[in-house]
Amino acid sequence: MRVAVLCGGVGAARLLRGLVPLVDGPDLTAIVNVGDDLELHGLHVSPDLDTITYTLAEAVSAERGWGLEGETWQAMDMVKRYGGVDWFGLGDRDLGTHLFRTHRLGQGATLHEATAEIVAAWDLDLHVLPVTNDRLRTLVTTVDEGEITFQEYFVRRQHDVAVTSVRFELAEGLLPAPGVLDALAQADVIVVAPSNPVVSIDPVLVVPGVTELLRSRRDDVVAVSPIIGGKALKGPADRLLVELGRESTAVGVAEWYREIIGTLVVDDVDASLTADIEAHGVTCVVAPTIMSDLKKATALGQVVLNASASR
Ligand code: FO1
């Protein structure tokens, strides 16, 4: 069974971990958000690509959910000494990834080529694709600072500030990365991972051709709600939905995705919302969606794969 997964960061990495035991590597493609990417200290940093790679390689920091286990911060301590940019933590091991990626991009490699080399170096056999090789940046307008980059919002401000709007800045002529539209067209199941709909999944959907393809294949698209009992497990998805005038519930998620998904998997605590979700023309599947260990992630992965088949 061929599976394509639209991914942001931590939540998507957890679900992918559950799908890896169920799907042959070459048949599993992660299509990953790059709107969080940033140029820092002259390096190209791709947080969502790295979070997925490190998580699947079982090397991710369990405590943080991003970056590597057993990190040290000597380089950042030196940057701090000099008064450099110190609000975005780049561990000494993690820096090696950014050094290599930046080196390869400088040699003329594309982001998807550099990513394939990094993923292969961690002995992973699924496809991890940036949704585009071109520059795409998520910009957030805050109530007190105006428009800032995603990482300034998420990390420097610890997303502890109200947002009035979100937009995506696409390079002129931006295209999907090679393989992205094919993976979506050929997948038996397209999965929208439980990432932040506003700032992690939407920047994937804005890439030309992606939304149109999902819309045409809506019945084969299954999303997992990142909102459980009205809250996001991690990050600002619940607050962003409310700040943007939507409801921070699984129904709000069904509404957000109604054009492109046929099925929404929601947690047991939201079983009572089934009728409201199905009123949006979205089939509702109720299952445990908190992936606190590999067994639970794999069980959810199985629910997602079965959900599409049952339509
Ligand atoms: N998140 C933080 O809250 N603080 C950090 O200092 C931080 C550094 C960082 C470095 C590399 C990386 O791949 C991710 C990092 N993240 C950090 C998480 C990152 O902001 C988020 O994972 C995504 O951008 C949102 O999903």
Coordinates of C-alpha atoms and ligand atoms in Angstrom, one line a residue:
M1 CA 0.0 0.0 0.0
R2 CA 1.5 3.4 -1.0
V3 CA 1.1 6.1 1.6
A4 CA 1.8 9.9 1.3
V5 CA 1.8 11.9 4.5
L6 CA 1.5 15.7 4.7
C7 CA 3.8 16.7 7.6
G8 CA 4.7 19.4 10.0
G9 CA 7.0 18.7 12.9
V10 CA 6.6 16.8 16.1
G11 CA 3.1 15.4 15.7
A12 CA 3.8 14.3 12.2
A13 CA 7.0 12.6 13.2
R14 CA 5.2 10.6 15.9
L15 CA 2.5 9.4 13.4
L16 CA 5.2 8.5 10.8
R17 CA 7.0 6.4 13.5
G18 CA 3.7 4.5 13.8
L19 CA 3.4 4.1 10.0
V20 CA 6.9 2.8 9.4
P21 CA 6.2 -0.7 10.7
L22 CA 3.1 -0.9 8.6
V23 CA 4.2 0.4 5.2
D24 CA 7.3 -0.7 3.1
G25 CA 9.8 2.1 3.2
P26 CA 9.8 2.8 -0.6
D27 CA 6.0 3.0 -0.4
L28 CA 6.0 5.6 2.3
T29 CA 6.5 9.3 1.5
A30 CA 6.6 12.2 3.9
I31 CA 5.9 15.5 2.3
V32 CA 7.2 18.1 4.7
N33 CA 6.6 21.7 5.5
V34 CA 9.5 24.1 4.9
G35 CA 7.8 27.3 5.9
D36 CA 9.5 27.1 9.3
D37 CA 13.0 27.1 7.7
L38 CA 15.3 29.8 8.5
E39 CA 18.8 31.2 7.6
L40 CA 20.7 31.6 10.9
H41 CA 24.5 32.1 11.4
G42 CA 24.8 31.7 7.6
L43 CA 23.2 28.2 7.8
H44 CA 20.0 26.8 6.3
V45 CA 18.0 25.2 9.1
S46 CA 15.0 23.0 8.2
P47 CA 13.3 22.2 11.6
D48 CA 10.4 20.0 10.3
L49 CA 12.6 18.0 8.0
D50 CA 15.1 17.4 10.8
T51 CA 12.5 16.6 13.4
I52 CA 11.1 13.9 11.2
T53 CA 14.5 12.5 10.3
Y54 CA 15.8 12.5 13.9
T55 CA 12.6 11.0 15.2
L56 CA 12.5 8.1 12.7
A57 CA 16.2 7.6 13.3
E58 CA 15.4 7.2 17.0
A59 CA 17.9 10.0 17.7
V60 CA 15.6 12.8 18.5
S61 CA 15.7 14.4 22.0
A62 CA 12.9 12.7 23.9
E63 CA 12.6 15.7 26.2
R64 CA 12.4 18.3 23.5
G65 CA 10.8 16.5 20.6
W66 CA 13.3 18.3 18.3
G67 CA 17.1 18.3 18.0
L68 CA 19.2 15.4 19.0
E69 CA 19.6 13.3 22.2
G70 CA 22.7 13.9 24.2
E71 CA 23.2 17.4 22.9
T72 CA 25.8 19.9 24.1
W73 CA 25.6 23.6 23.5
Q74 CA 29.3 24.7 23.3
A75 CA 28.9 26.5 20.0
M76 CA 25.8 28.4 21.2
D77 CA 27.7 29.4 24.3
M78 CA 30.4 31.0 22.1
V79 CA 27.7 32.8 20.0
K80 CA 26.2 34.1 23.2
R81 CA 29.6 35.3 24.4
Y82 CA 29.8 37.4 21.2
G83 CA 26.3 38.7 21.5
G84 CA 25.1 36.8 18.5
V85 CA 21.6 35.4 17.9
D86 CA 21.0 33.1 20.8
W87 CA 17.2 32.6 21.0
F88 CA 17.2 29.7 18.6
G89 CA 19.0 26.7 20.2
L90 CA 21.3 24.9 17.8
G91 CA 23.0 22.0 19.6
D92 CA 26.6 21.0 18.6
R93 CA 25.5 17.7 17.0
D94 CA 22.5 19.4 15.3
L95 CA 24.9 22.0 13.8
G96 CA 26.6 19.3 11.8
T97 CA 23.3 18.7 9.9
H98 CA 23.0 22.4 9.1
L99 CA 26.7 22.6 8.1
F100 CA 26.3 19.7 5.7
R101 CA 22.9 20.9 4.3
T102 CA 24.3 24.4 3.8
H103 CA 27.4 23.1 2.2
R104 CA 25.4 20.9 -0.3
L105 CA 23.1 23.8 -1.2
G106 CA 26.1 25.9 -1.7
Q107 CA 27.4 23.3 -4.2
G108 CA 24.1 23.7 -6.1
A109 CA 22.3 20.7 -4.7
T110 CA 18.5 21.1 -4.2
L111 CA 16.9 20.9 -0.8
H112 CA 15.3 17.6 -1.7
E113 CA 18.7 16.2 -2.8
A114 CA 20.4 17.3 0.4
T115 CA 17.5 15.9 2.4
A116 CA 17.7 12.5 0.7
E117 CA 21.5 12.4 1.5
I118 CA 20.8 13.2 5.2
V119 CA 17.9 10.7 5.5
A120 CA 20.0 8.0 3.8
A121 CA 22.8 8.7 6.3
W122 CA 20.4 7.8 9.1
D123 CA 19.6 4.5 7.3
L124 CA 16.0 5.4 6.8
D125 CA 14.3 4.0 3.7
L126 CA 11.2 6.0 3.5
H127 CA 11.1 9.1 1.2
V128 CA 11.3 12.4 3.0
L129 CA 10.6 15.2 0.7
P130 CA 10.5 19.0 1.3
V131 CA 7.2 20.1 -0.3
T132 CA 9.2 22.5 -2.4
N133 CA 12.9 23.3 -3.1
D134 CA 12.1 26.9 -3.5
R135 CA 11.9 29.6 -0.7
L136 CA 8.6 29.5 1.2
R137 CA 8.3 31.3 4.5
T138 CA 5.5 31.4 7.1
L139 CA 5.0 34.9 8.4
V140 CA 2.8 35.7 11.5
T141 CA 1.3 39.1 12.4
T142 CA 1.3 39.6 16.1
V143 CA -0.7 42.1 18.1
D144 CA 2.3 43.8 19.6
E145 CA 5.2 43.4 17.1
G146 CA 3.5 43.3 13.7
E147 CA 4.7 40.7 11.2
I148 CA 7.5 38.4 12.3
T149 CA 8.9 35.1 11.0
F150 CA 7.5 31.8 12.2
Q151 CA 10.5 31.0 14.4
E152 CA 10.5 34.4 15.9
Y153 CA 6.9 33.7 16.9
F154 CA 7.3 30.1 17.9
V155 CA 10.7 30.3 19.7
R156 CA 11.7 33.9 20.4
R157 CA 8.2 34.8 21.6
Q158 CA 7.5 31.2 22.7
H159 CA 4.2 31.6 20.8
D160 CA 3.0 33.5 23.8
V161 CA 1.5 36.4 21.9
A162 CA -1.8 36.8 20.1
V163 CA -1.8 36.5 16.3
T164 CA -4.1 38.5 14.0
S165 CA -3.1 36.8 10.7
V166 CA -0.8 34.3 9.1
R167 CA 0.6 34.4 5.5
F168 CA 3.0 32.5 3.4
E169 CA 5.7 34.2 1.3
L170 CA 6.4 32.1 -1.8
A171 CA 9.3 32.6 -4.1
E172 CA 8.4 33.7 -7.6
G173 CA 7.5 30.6 -9.7
L174 CA 7.7 28.3 -6.7
L175 CA 7.1 24.7 -7.7
P176 CA 6.5 21.4 -5.8
A177 CA 9.7 19.5 -5.3
P178 CA 10.2 16.6 -7.7
G179 CA 8.2 13.6 -6.6
V180 CA 5.7 15.5 -4.5
L181 CA 2.8 15.5 -6.9
D182 CA 3.5 12.0 -8.1
A183 CA 3.6 10.7 -4.5
L184 CA 0.2 12.3 -3.9
A185 CA -1.3 11.1 -7.2
Q186 CA -0.1 7.5 -6.8
A187 CA -0.7 7.1 -3.1
D188 CA -3.5 4.6 -2.1
V189 CA -3.9 6.7 1.1
I190 CA -3.0 10.4 1.6
V191 CA -2.6 11.2 5.3
V192 CA -2.7 14.7 6.9
A193 CA -0.7 14.3 10.0
P194 CA -1.7 15.8 13.4
S195 CA 0.4 18.9 12.8
N196 CA -0.8 22.5 13.3
P197 CA -3.3 23.1 10.5
V198 CA -2.6 26.9 10.4
V199 CA 1.2 27.1 10.3
S200 CA 2.4 23.6 9.5
I201 CA -0.1 22.0 7.1
D202 CA -1.4 25.1 5.3
P203 CA 2.1 26.0 4.0
V204 CA 2.2 22.6 2.4
L205 CA -1.2 23.1 0.9
V206 CA -0.3 26.4 -0.7
V207 CA 2.3 24.9 -2.9
P208 CA 0.9 24.9 -6.5
G209 CA -0.9 21.7 -7.4
V210 CA -1.1 20.2 -3.9
T211 CA -4.6 21.4 -2.8
E212 CA -6.0 20.7 -6.2
L213 CA -4.7 17.1 -6.1
L214 CA -6.0 16.5 -2.6
R215 CA -9.4 18.0 -3.5
S216 CA -9.7 15.6 -6.5
R217 CA -8.8 12.7 -4.2
R218 CA -10.7 13.8 -1.1
D219 CA -12.2 10.3 -0.5
D220 CA -8.7 8.9 -0.1
V221 CA -7.5 11.6 2.3
V222 CA -7.5 10.9 6.0
A223 CA -6.5 13.5 8.6
V224 CA -5.8 13.0 12.3
S225 CA -7.0 15.8 14.5
P226 CA -4.3 17.7 16.3
I227 CA -6.9 19.1 18.6
I228 CA -8.0 16.8 21.4
G229 CA -10.7 17.9 23.8
G230 CA -10.4 21.4 22.6
K231 CA -6.6 21.6 23.2
A232 CA -3.4 21.0 21.2
L233 CA -1.1 18.5 22.9
K234 CA 1.9 20.7 22.0
G235 CA 2.2 24.1 20.5
P236 CA -0.2 26.9 19.7
A237 CA -2.7 25.2 17.2
D238 CA -5.7 25.6 19.6
R239 CA -5.0 29.3 20.3
L240 CA -4.2 30.1 16.6
L241 CA -7.6 28.6 15.5
V242 CA -9.4 30.8 18.0
E243 CA -7.4 33.9 17.2
L244 CA -8.2 33.4 13.6
G245 CA -11.9 33.2 14.4
R246 CA -12.4 29.4 14.2
E247 CA -13.3 27.0 17.0
S248 CA -10.5 25.1 18.7
T249 CA -12.2 21.7 18.5
A250 CA -12.1 18.7 16.2
V251 CA -15.1 20.2 14.5
G252 CA -13.0 23.3 13.8
V253 CA -10.4 21.0 12.3
A254 CA -13.0 19.3 10.1
E255 CA -14.2 22.7 8.9
W256 CA -10.6 23.8 8.2
Y257 CA -9.9 20.8 6.0
R258 CA -13.4 20.0 4.7
E259 CA -12.4 20.7 1.0
I260 CA -9.5 18.2 1.0
I261 CA -10.3 15.4 3.4
G262 CA -12.9 12.6 3.4
T263 CA -12.1 11.3 6.9
L264 CA -11.1 12.8 10.2
V265 CA -9.7 10.6 13.0
V266 CA -10.5 12.1 16.4
D267 CA -9.6 11.0 19.9
D268 CA -12.1 9.0 22.1
V269 CA -12.7 12.2 24.2
D270 CA -14.2 13.8 21.1
A271 CA -16.6 10.9 20.2
S272 CA -19.6 13.2 21.0
L273 CA -18.5 15.5 18.1
T274 CA -19.1 12.8 15.4
A275 CA -22.4 14.2 14.2
D276 CA -21.1 17.8 14.0
I277 CA -18.0 16.6 12.0
E278 CA -20.1 14.4 9.7
A279 CA -22.3 17.4 9.1
H280 CA -19.4 18.9 7.2
G281 CA -19.4 15.9 4.8
V282 CA -16.3 14.4 6.6
T283 CA -16.5 10.8 7.9
C284 CA -15.5 10.7 11.5
V285 CA -13.5 7.8 13.0
V286 CA -13.0 7.7 16.8
A287 CA -9.8 6.1 18.2
P288 CA -7.1 6.8 20.7
T289 CA -4.9 9.5 19.1
I290 CA -2.3 10.3 21.8
M291 CA 0.9 8.6 20.6
S292 CA 2.7 8.4 23.9
D293 CA 4.7 5.3 22.7
L294 CA 5.5 3.4 19.6
K295 CA 2.7 0.8 20.2
K296 CA 0.1 3.6 20.4
A297 CA 1.5 5.3 17.3
T298 CA 1.4 2.1 15.3
A299 CA -2.2 1.4 16.5
L300 CA -3.2 4.9 15.3
G301 CA -1.3 4.3 12.0
Q302 CA -3.4 1.1 11.5
V303 CA -6.6 3.1 12.2
V304 CA -5.6 5.7 9.6
L305 CA -4.8 3.1 6.9
N306 CA -8.0 1.2 7.6
A307 CA -10.1 4.4 7.6
S308 CA -9.4 5.2 4.0
A309 CA -10.0 1.6 2.9
S310 CA -13.4 1.6 4.6
R311 CA -14.8 4.5 2.5
Ligands
FO1_1 N1 12.0 25.0 19.5 C1 12.1 25.8 20.6 O1 11.1 26.0 21.3 N2 13.3 26.4 21.0 C2 14.4 26.2 20.3 O2 15.4 26.8 20.6 C3 14.4 25.4 19.1 C4 15.5 25.1 18.3 C5 15.4 24.2 17.3 C6 16.5 23.9 16.5 C7 16.5 23.0 15.5 C8 15.2 22.4 15.2 O3 15.2 21.5 14.2 C9 14.1 22.7 15.9 C10 14.2 23.7 16.9 N3 13.0 24.0 17.7 C11 13.1 24.8 18.8 C12 11.7 23.5 17.3 C13 11.1 24.2 16.1 O4 11.0 25.6 16.3 C14 9.8 23.6 15.8 O5 10.0 22.2 15.7 C15 9.2 23.8 14.4 O6 9.7 24.8 13.7 C16 7.7 23.8 14.6 O7 7.2 22.6 14.4

